[in-house]
Coordinates of C-alpha atoms and ligand atoms in Angstrom, one line a residue:
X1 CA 0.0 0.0 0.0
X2 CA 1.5 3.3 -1.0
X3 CA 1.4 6.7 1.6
X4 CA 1.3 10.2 1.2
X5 CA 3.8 12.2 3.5
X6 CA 1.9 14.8 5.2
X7 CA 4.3 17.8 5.7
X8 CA 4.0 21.3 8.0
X9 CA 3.8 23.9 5.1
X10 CA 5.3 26.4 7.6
X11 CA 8.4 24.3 8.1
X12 CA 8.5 21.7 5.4
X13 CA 9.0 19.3 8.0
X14 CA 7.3 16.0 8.0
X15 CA 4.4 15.2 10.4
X16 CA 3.1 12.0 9.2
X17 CA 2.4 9.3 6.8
X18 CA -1.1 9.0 5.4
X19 CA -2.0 5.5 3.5
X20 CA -3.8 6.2 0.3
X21 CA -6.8 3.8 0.0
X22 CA -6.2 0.9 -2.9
X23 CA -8.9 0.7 -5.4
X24 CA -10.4 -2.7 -3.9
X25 CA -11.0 -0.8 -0.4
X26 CA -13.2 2.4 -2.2
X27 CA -15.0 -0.5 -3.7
X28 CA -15.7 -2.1 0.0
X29 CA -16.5 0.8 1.3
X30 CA -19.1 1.9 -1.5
X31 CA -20.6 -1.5 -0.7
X32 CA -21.1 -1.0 2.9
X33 CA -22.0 2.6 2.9
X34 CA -24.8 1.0 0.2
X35 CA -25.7 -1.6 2.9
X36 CA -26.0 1.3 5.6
X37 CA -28.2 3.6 3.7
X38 CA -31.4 0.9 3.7
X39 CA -31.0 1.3 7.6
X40 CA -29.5 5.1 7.1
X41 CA -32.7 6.3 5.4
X42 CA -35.5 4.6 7.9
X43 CA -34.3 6.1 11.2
X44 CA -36.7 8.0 12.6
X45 CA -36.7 12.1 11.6
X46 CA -35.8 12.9 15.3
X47 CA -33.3 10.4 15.9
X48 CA -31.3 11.5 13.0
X49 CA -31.6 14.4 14.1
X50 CA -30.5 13.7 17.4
X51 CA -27.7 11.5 16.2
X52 CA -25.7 14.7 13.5
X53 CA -26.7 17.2 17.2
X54 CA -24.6 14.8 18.9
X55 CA -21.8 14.1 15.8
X56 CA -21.8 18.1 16.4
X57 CA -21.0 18.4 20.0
X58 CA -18.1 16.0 19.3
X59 CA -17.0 18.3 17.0
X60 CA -17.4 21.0 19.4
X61 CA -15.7 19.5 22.2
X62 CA -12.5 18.4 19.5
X63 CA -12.2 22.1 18.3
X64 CA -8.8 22.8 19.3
X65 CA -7.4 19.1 18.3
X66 CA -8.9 19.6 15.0
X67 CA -7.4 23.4 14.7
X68 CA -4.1 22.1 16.0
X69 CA -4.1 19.7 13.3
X70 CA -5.7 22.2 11.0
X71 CA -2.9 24.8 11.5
X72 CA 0.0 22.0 11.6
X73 CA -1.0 20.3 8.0
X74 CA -2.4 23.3 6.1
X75 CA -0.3 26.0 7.4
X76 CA -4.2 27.7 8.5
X77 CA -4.0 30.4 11.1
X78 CA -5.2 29.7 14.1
X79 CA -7.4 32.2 14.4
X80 CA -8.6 30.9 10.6
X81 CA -8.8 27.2 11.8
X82 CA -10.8 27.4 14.8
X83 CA -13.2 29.5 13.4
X84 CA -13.4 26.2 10.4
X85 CA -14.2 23.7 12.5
X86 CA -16.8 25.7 14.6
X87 CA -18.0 26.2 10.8
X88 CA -18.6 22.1 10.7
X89 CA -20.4 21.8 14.1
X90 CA -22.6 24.7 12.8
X91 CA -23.9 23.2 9.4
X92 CA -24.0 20.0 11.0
X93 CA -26.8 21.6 13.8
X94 CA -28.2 23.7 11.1
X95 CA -29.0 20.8 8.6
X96 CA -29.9 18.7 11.9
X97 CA -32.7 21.2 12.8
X98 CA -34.6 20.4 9.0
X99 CA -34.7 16.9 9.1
X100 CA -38.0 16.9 10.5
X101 CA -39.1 19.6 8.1
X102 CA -38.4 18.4 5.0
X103 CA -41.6 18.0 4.6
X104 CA -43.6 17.5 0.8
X105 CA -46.3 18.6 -0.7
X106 CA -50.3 18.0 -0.9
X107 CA -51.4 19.4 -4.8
X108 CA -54.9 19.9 -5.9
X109 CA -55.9 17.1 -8.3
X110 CA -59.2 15.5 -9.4
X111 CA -60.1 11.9 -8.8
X112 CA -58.0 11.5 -5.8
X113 CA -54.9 12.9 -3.8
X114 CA -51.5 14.0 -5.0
X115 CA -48.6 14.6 -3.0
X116 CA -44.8 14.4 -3.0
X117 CA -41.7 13.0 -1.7
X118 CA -38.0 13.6 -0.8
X119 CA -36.3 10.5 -1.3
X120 CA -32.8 10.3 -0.7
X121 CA -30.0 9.1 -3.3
X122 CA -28.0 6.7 -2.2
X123 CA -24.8 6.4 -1.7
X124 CA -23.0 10.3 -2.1
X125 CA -19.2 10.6 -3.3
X126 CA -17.8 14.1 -1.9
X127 CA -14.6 15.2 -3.3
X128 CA -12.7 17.9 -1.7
X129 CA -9.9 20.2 -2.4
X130 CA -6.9 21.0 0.1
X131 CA -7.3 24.7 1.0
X132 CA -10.7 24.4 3.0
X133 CA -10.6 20.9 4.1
X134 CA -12.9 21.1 6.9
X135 CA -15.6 23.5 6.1
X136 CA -16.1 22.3 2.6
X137 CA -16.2 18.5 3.7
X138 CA -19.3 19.9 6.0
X139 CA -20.8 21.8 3.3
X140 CA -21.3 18.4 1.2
X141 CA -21.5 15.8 4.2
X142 CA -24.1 17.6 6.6
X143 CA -27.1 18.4 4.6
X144 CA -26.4 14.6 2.4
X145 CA -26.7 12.7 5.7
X146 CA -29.6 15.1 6.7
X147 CA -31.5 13.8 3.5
X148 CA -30.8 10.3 4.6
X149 CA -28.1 9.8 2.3
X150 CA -24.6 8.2 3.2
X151 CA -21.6 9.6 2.2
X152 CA -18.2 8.3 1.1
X153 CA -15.7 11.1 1.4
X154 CA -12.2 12.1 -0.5
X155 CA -9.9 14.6 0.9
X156 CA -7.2 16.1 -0.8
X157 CA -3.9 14.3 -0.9
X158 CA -1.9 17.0 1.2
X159 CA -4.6 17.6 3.9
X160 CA -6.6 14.2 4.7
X161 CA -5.7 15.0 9.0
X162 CA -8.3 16.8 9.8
X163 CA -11.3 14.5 7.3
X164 CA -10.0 11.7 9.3
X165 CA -10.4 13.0 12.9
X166 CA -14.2 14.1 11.7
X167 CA -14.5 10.7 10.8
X168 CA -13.7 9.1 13.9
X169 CA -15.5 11.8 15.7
X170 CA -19.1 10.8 13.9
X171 CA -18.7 7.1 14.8
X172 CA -17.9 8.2 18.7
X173 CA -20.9 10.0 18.4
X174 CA -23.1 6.8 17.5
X175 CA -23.7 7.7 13.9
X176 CA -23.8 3.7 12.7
X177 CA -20.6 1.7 10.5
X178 CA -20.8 2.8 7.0
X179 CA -23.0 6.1 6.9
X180 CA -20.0 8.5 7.0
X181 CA -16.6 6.8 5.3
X182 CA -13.2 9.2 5.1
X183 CA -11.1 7.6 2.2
X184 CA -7.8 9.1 1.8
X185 CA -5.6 8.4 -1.3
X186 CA -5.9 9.4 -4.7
X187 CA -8.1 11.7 -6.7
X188 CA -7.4 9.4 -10.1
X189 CA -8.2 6.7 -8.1
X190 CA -10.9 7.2 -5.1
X191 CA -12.2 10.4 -6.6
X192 CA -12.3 8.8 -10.1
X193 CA -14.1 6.0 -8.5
X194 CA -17.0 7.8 -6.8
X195 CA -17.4 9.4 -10.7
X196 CA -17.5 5.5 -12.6
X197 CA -18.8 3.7 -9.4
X198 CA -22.7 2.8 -10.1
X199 CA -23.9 2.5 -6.5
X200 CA -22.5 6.0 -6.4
X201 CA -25.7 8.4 -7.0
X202 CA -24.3 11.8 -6.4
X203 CA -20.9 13.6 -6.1
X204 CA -20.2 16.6 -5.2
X205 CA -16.6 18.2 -6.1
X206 CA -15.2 21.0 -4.9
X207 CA -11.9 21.8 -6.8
X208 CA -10.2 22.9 -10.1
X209 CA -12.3 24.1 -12.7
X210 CA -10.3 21.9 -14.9
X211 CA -11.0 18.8 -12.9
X212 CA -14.5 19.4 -12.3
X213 CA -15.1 19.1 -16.2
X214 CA -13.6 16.0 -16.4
X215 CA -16.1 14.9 -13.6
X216 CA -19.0 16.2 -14.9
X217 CA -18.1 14.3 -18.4
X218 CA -17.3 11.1 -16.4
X219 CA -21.1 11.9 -14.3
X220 CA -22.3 12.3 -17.8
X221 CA -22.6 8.5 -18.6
X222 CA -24.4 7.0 -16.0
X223 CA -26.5 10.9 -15.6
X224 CA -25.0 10.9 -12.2
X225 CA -26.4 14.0 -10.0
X226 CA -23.5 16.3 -9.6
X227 CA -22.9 19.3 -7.6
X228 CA -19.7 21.5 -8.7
X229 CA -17.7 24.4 -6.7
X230 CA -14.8 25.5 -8.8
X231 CA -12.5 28.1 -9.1
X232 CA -12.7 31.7 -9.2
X233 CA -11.0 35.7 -10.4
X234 CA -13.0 37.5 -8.3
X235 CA -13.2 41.5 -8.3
X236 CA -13.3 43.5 -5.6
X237 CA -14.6 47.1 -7.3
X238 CA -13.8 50.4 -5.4
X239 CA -15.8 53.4 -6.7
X240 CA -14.4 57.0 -6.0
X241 CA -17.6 57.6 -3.8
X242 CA -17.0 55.1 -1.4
X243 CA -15.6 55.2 2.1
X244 CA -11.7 55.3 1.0
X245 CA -10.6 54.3 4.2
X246 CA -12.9 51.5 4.9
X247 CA -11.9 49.9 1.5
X248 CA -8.6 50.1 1.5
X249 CA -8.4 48.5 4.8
X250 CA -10.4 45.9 4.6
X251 CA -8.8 44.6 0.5
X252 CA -5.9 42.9 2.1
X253 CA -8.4 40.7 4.0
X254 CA -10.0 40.5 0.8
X255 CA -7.5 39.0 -1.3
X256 CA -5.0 37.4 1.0
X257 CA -7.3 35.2 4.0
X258 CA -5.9 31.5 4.0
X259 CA -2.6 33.4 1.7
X260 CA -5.2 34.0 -0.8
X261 CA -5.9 30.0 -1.2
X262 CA -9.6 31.4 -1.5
X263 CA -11.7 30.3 -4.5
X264 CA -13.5 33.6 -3.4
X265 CA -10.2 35.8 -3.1
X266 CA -10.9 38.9 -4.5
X267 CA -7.4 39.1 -6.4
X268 CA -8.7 41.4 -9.4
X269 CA -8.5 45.4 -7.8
X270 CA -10.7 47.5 -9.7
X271 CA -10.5 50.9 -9.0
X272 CA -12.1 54.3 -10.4
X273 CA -9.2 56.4 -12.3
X274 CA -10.1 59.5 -10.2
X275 CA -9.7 57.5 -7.1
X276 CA -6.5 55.4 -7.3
X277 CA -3.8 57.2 -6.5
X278 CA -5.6 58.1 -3.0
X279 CA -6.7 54.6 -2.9
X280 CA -3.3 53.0 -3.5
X281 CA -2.0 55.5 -0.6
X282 CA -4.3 53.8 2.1
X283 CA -3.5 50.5 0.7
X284 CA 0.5 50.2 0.7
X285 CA 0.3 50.7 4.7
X286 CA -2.7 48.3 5.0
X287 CA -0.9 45.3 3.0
X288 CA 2.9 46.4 4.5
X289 CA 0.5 45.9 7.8
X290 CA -0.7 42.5 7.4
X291 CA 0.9 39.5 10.0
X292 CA 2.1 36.9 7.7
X293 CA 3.8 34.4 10.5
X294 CA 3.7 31.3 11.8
X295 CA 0.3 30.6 11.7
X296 CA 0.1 29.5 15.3
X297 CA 0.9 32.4 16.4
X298 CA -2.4 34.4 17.5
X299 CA -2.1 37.5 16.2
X300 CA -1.1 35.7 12.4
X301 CA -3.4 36.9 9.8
X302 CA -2.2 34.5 7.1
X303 CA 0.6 31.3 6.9
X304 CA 2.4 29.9 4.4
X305 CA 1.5 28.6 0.7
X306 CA 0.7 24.8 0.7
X307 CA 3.4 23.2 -0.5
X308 CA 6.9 24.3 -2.4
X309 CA 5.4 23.5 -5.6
X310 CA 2.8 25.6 -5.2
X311 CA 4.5 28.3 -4.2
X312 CA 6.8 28.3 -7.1
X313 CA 3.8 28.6 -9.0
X314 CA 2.6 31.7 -7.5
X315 CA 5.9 33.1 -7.4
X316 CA 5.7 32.8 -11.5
X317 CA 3.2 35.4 -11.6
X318 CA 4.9 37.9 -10.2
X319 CA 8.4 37.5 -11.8
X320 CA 8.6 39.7 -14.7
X321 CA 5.2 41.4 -13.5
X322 CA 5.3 45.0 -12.1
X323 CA 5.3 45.1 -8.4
X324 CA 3.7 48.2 -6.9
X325 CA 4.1 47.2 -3.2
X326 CA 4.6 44.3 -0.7
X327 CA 4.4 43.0 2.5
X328 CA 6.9 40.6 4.4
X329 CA 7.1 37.1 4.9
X330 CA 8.9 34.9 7.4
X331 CA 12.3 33.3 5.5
X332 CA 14.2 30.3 5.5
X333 CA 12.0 26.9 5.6
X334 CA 8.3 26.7 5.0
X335 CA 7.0 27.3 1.9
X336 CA 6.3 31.4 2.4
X337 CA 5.1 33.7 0.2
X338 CA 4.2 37.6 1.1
X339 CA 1.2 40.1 0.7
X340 CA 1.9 40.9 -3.6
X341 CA 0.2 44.0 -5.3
X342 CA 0.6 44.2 -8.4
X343 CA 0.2 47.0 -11.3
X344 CA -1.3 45.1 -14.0
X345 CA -3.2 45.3 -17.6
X346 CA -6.2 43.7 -18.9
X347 CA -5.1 40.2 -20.5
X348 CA -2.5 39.6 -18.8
X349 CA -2.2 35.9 -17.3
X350 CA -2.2 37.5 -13.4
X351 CA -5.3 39.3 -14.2
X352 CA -7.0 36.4 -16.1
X353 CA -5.6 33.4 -14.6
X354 CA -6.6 32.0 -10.6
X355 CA -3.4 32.4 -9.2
X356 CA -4.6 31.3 -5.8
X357 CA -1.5 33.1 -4.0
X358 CA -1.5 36.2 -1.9
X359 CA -1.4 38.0 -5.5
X360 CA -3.3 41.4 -5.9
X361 CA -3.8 42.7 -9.4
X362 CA -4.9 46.2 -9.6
X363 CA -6.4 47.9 -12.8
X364 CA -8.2 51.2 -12.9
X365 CA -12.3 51.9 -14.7
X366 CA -13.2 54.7 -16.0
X367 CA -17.3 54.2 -14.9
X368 CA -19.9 51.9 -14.2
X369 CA -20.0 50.1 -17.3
X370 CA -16.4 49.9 -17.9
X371 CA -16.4 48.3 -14.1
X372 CA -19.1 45.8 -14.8
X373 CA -17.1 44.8 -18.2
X374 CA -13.8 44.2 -16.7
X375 CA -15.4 42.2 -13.4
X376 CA -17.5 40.1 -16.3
X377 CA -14.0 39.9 -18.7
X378 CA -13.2 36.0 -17.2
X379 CA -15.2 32.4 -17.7
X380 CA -15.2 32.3 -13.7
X381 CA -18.1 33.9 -12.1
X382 CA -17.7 32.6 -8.3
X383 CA -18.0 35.8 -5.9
X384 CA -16.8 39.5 -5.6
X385 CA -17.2 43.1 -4.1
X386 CA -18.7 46.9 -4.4
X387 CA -17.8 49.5 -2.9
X388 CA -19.6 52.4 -3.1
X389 CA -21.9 54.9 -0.6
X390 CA -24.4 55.0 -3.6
X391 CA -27.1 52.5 -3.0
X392 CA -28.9 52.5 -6.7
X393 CA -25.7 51.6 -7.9
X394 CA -24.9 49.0 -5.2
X395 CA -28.2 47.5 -6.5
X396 CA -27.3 48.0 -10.4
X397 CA -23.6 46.4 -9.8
X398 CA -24.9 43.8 -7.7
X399 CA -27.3 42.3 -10.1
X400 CA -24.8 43.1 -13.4
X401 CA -21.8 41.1 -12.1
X402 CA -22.2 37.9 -13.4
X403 CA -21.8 35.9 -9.8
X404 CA -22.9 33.8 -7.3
X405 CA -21.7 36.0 -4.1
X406 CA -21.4 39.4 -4.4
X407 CA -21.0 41.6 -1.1
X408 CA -21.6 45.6 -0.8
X409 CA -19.2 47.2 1.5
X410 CA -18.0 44.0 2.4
X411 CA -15.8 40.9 1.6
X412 CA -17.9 38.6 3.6
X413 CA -19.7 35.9 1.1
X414 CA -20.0 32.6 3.1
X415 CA -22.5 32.0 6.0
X416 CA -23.9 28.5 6.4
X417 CA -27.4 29.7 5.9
X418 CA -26.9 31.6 2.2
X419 CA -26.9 29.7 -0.5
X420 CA -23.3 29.7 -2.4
X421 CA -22.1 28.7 -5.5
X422 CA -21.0 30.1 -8.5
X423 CA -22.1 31.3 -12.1
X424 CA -20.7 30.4 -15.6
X425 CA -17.3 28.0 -14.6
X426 CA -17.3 28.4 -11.4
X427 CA -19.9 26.1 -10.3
X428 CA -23.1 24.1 -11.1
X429 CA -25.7 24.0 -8.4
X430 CA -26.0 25.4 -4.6
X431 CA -24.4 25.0 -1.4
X432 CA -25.4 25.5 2.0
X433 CA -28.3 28.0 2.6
X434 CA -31.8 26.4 3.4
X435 CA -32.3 24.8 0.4
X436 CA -28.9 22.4 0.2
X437 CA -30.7 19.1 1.3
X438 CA -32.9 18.9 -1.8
X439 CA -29.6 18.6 -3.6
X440 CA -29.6 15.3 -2.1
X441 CA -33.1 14.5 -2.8
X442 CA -35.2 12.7 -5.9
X443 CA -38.9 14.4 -5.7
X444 CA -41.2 11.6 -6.2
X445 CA -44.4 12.2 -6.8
X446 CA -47.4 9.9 -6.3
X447 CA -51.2 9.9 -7.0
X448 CA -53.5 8.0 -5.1
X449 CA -56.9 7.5 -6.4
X450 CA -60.3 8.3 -4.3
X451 CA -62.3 6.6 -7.1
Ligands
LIG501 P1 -8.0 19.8 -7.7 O1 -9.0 20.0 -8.7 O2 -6.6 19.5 -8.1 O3 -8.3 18.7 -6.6 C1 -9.5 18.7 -5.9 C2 -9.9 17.3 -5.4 O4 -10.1 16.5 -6.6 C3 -8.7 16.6 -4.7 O5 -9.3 15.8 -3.6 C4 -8.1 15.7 -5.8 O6 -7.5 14.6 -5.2 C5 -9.4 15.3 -6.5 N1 -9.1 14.9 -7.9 C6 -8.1 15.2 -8.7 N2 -8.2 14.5 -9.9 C7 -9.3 13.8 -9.8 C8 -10.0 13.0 -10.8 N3 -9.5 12.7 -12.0 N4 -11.2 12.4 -10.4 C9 -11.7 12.6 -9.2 N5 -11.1 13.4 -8.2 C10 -9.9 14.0 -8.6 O7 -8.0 21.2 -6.8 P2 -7.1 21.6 -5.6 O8 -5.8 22.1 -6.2 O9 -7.1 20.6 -4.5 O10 -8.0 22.9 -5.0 C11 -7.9 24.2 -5.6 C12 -9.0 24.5 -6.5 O11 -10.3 24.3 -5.8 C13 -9.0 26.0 -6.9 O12 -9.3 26.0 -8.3 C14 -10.1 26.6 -6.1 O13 -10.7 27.7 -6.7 C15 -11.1 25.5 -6.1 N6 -12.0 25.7 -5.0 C16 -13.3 26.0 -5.2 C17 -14.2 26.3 -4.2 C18 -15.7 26.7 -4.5 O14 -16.5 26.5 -3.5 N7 -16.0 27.1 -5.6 C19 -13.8 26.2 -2.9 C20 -12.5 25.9 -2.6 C21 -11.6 25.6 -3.7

C-alpha cells in the first residue's frame, strides 16, 4: 500500500504518513456505505436528528485538536482554523434542525390525492480540495446525511488529517458503520471512482475548474447528479464615492485570507481612475501591515503557501510582473510567500488566470459600465465586491456582475445559511443555505386514487 507524507507547510517538515486507499477498499467501502443507507434512510426524523446534534458536539468538544491539526497540516492560522471547525459543528446543527421539516407537498388534483416526496440518493461521493478541508467537507457531508443519504468522502492528498479525525469523531458520536466513510488516497483513483462507481448516486466536487469538467463528463454516462464548486477571479470594485478608508483596509483581507488560497479571493482590484492614486496610498500601509507568520501564532493573519510547488507557482506570476508594493514574509524553511500587489493590464495571465496566492492585481475603470465589463472579462463567475456609498448603484452592480456571491461594503460571502455557488465555470448547483438538502433528494411524486 503506497502513503502520502503529510508535511507542516510552515516548516516543510514531516508530520506523518497517510495511506492512500487501494482501489479494492473504495469499492468495499461503496458497498457497505450502500448496505448502511437501507438502515441510514429509515431512522426516525428525530433520531437522525439527534444523532448529527450529537456528531456536532463531538466536534465541538475536538475544536482545538482539530485546529491544532488544521494549523499543523495546512499552514491555516489559528485564528482561521478554529473558526473552520466551529463552521462544521454549525452546518451539521443547522442541517440537523430540518430533518423533520423536510416535509412534501399535498397538490390539488381531481379523482384522488397528490402529494410528494423527498427521497434520498443513495450512496453520495464528496470530493474535496486542500485549501478548505474542513468547512467544505461539512458543506457536502451535513445536509447529504440530513436527506438520509450516506456519504463516502475524498480529501485532498496534502490535507486528509483533519477528514480523518471528523471521521472518527461521527462514529464516537453513534452515527452507525458505514454512513459517514473518510477515504484518503488518490483523486485518479478514489475520486475517479465515486465518478464510474454505479452505486455512487451523487458527487459533489469541490476543486479545479479543470478537474470538475472532467467529472461532470465522467457523471455524464451513468447521468449521475452532480454538484460543482470551482475556481474563481474575483473583483473587488472600489468606486471613487465610497468610504476610502474603509476599503482600502479591509482589501488585504479581501485577497489574501488562508494566503489568498480562497476560490472567493478577490485578487482582481478594480478601482475608479479619479480615485487610485488616493486609494493605493491607504493601501501600501494596510498590505505592508498584514501579519504573515507562523500561523500558530495568535495575532497571524495568514501562513504559508501549501506546498513548495505551489509556491513556485505563485511566485511565477509575479516575476517579470510589475510590483507596486509588498508586505513581508517569514524566510528560511516553510513554503512562504508575502502580501503581492501588483500593477497590472487587462489580459495579462495574473489578471485572467486563478493564481490562488496572496497576489493582488490592480487595474483602474473609468465608470460603471467599464467596471461591470472588466469584473465580467473571465469564464469564472464565483464571488466579488462593491464599494460604493451610492445605494442604486450597489443594487445595479450587484445584479450586473455575473456571480454567485457578491458583497456591498463588504468581503464577507460565506454564512452556512446563504446559499453559495458560482455562475458560468465556477460552479453548477448550490451549497449551503436552506435549500442544500434537496440537492440530495429525488422528488417523487405519487397519486392515489379516491375513485
Ligand atoms: P484539484 O482539482 O486539483 O483537486 C480537488 C480534489 O479532486 C482533490 O481531492 C483531488 O485529489 C481530486 N481529484 C483530482 N483529480 C481527480 C479525478 N480525476 N477524479 C476525481 N477526483 C480528482 O483542486 P485543488 O488544487 O485541490 O484545489 C484548488 C481549487 O479548488 C482551486 O481552483 C479553487 O478555486 C477550487 N475551490 C473552489 C471552491 C468553491 O467553492 N467554488 C472552494 C475551494 C476551492
Amino acid at each position: 500500500m503506497s502513503s502520502t507524507e503529510i508535511l507542516n507547510p510552515a516548516t516543510g517538515e514531516t508530520i506523518t504518513q497517510v495511506e492512500q486507499t487501494p482501489l479494492e477498499d473504495v469499492d468495499a467501502a461503496i458497498a457497505r456505505a450502500k448496505r448502511a443507507f437501507e438502515s441510514w434512510r429509515a431512522v426516525d426524523p428525530a433520531d437522525r436528528a439527534r444523532l448529527l446534534r450529537r456528531f456536532a458536539d463531538a466536534v465541538e468538544a475536538d475544536i482545538p485538536h482539530l485546529a491544532d491539526l488544521e494549523v499543523r497540516s495546512a499552514g491555516h492560522t489559528i485564528g482561521n482554523a478554529t473558526w473552520e471547525a466551529g463552521n462544521v459543528r454549525d452546518v451539521l446543527t443547522y442541517y440537523a434542525g430540518g430533518i423533520e421539516r423536510q416535509s412534501g407537498r399535498q397538490i390539488p388534483v381531481p379523482g384522488g390525492v397528490n402529494i410528494t416526496f423527498h427521497e434520498p440518493l443513495g450512496v453520495v461521493g464528496v470530493i474535496v480540495p486542500w485549501n478548505f478541508p474542513m468547512p467544505i467537507a461539512g458543506w457536502g457531508f451535513a445536509p447529504a446525511l440530513a436527506a438520509g443519504n450516506t456519504v463516502v468522502l475524498k480529501p485532498a492528498e496534502v490535507t486528509p488529517l483533519t477528514a480523518l479525525r471528523l471521521g472518527e469523531l461521527a462514529l464516537e458520536a453513534g452515527l452507525p458503520e458505514g454512513v459517514f466513510t473518510v477515504l484518503p488516497g488518490k483523486g485518479s483513483v478514489v475520486g475517479d471512482r465515486f465518478v464510474t462507481h454505479p452505486d455512487v448516486r451523487k458527487v459533489v466536487f469541490t476543486g479545479s475548474t479543470e478537474v470538475g469538467k472532467r467529472i461532470m463528463a465522467g457523471c455524464s454516462e451513468q447521468v449521475k447528479r452532480l454538484t460543482l464548486e470551482l475556481g474563481g477571479k474575483n473583483s473587488n470594485i472600489v468606486f471613487g464615492d465610497a468610504d476610502l478608508e474603509a476599503a482600502a483596509a479591509a482589501a488585504p483581507g479581501g485577497a489574501f485570507d488562508n494566503a489568498g488560497q480562497d476560490c472567493c479571493s478577490r485578487a482582481r482590484l478594480l478601482v475608479e481612475s479619479s480615485a487610485m492614486d488616493r486609494f493605493l496610498e491607504l493601501l501600501e500601509p494596510a498590505v505592508k501591515a498584514f501579519a504573515c507568520k507562523d500561523p500558530s501564532s495568535a495575532d497571524a493573519e495568514m501562513g504559508p503557501l501549501i506546498t513548495a510547488a505551489h509556491r513556485d507557482k505563485v511566485a511565477g506570476y509575479v516575476d517579470g510582473a510589475s510590483v507596486l508594493f509588498q508586505g513581508a514574509a517569514p524566510s528560511g524553511s516553510g513554503f512562504w510567500f508575502p502580501p503581492t500587489v501588483l500593477d497590472s493590464r487587462e489580459g495579462t495571465a495574473d489578471f485572467d488566470e486563478e493564481i490562488f496566492g496572496p497576489v493582488i492585481s490592480v487595474v483602474p475603470f473609468e465608470d460603471e459600465a467599464d467596471a461591470i465589463r472588466i469584473a465580467n472579462s473571465t469564464e469564472y463567475g464565483l464571488s466579488g465586491s462593491l464599494w460604493t456609498r451610492d445605494v442604486g448603484r450597489a443594487l445595479r452592480v450587484s445584479r450586473a456582475v455575473e456571480a454567485g456571491n457578491l458583497s456591498v461594503n463588504s468581503h464577507a460571502s460565506v454564512r452556512y445559511w446563504t446559499p453559495f455557488g458560482g455562475f458560468k465555470q465556477s460552479g453548477y448547483g448550490r451549497e449551503l443555505g436552506p435549500d442544500a438538502p434537496d440537492a440530495f433528494t429525488e422528488t417523487k411524486n405519487v397519486f392515489i386514487s379516491s375513485e
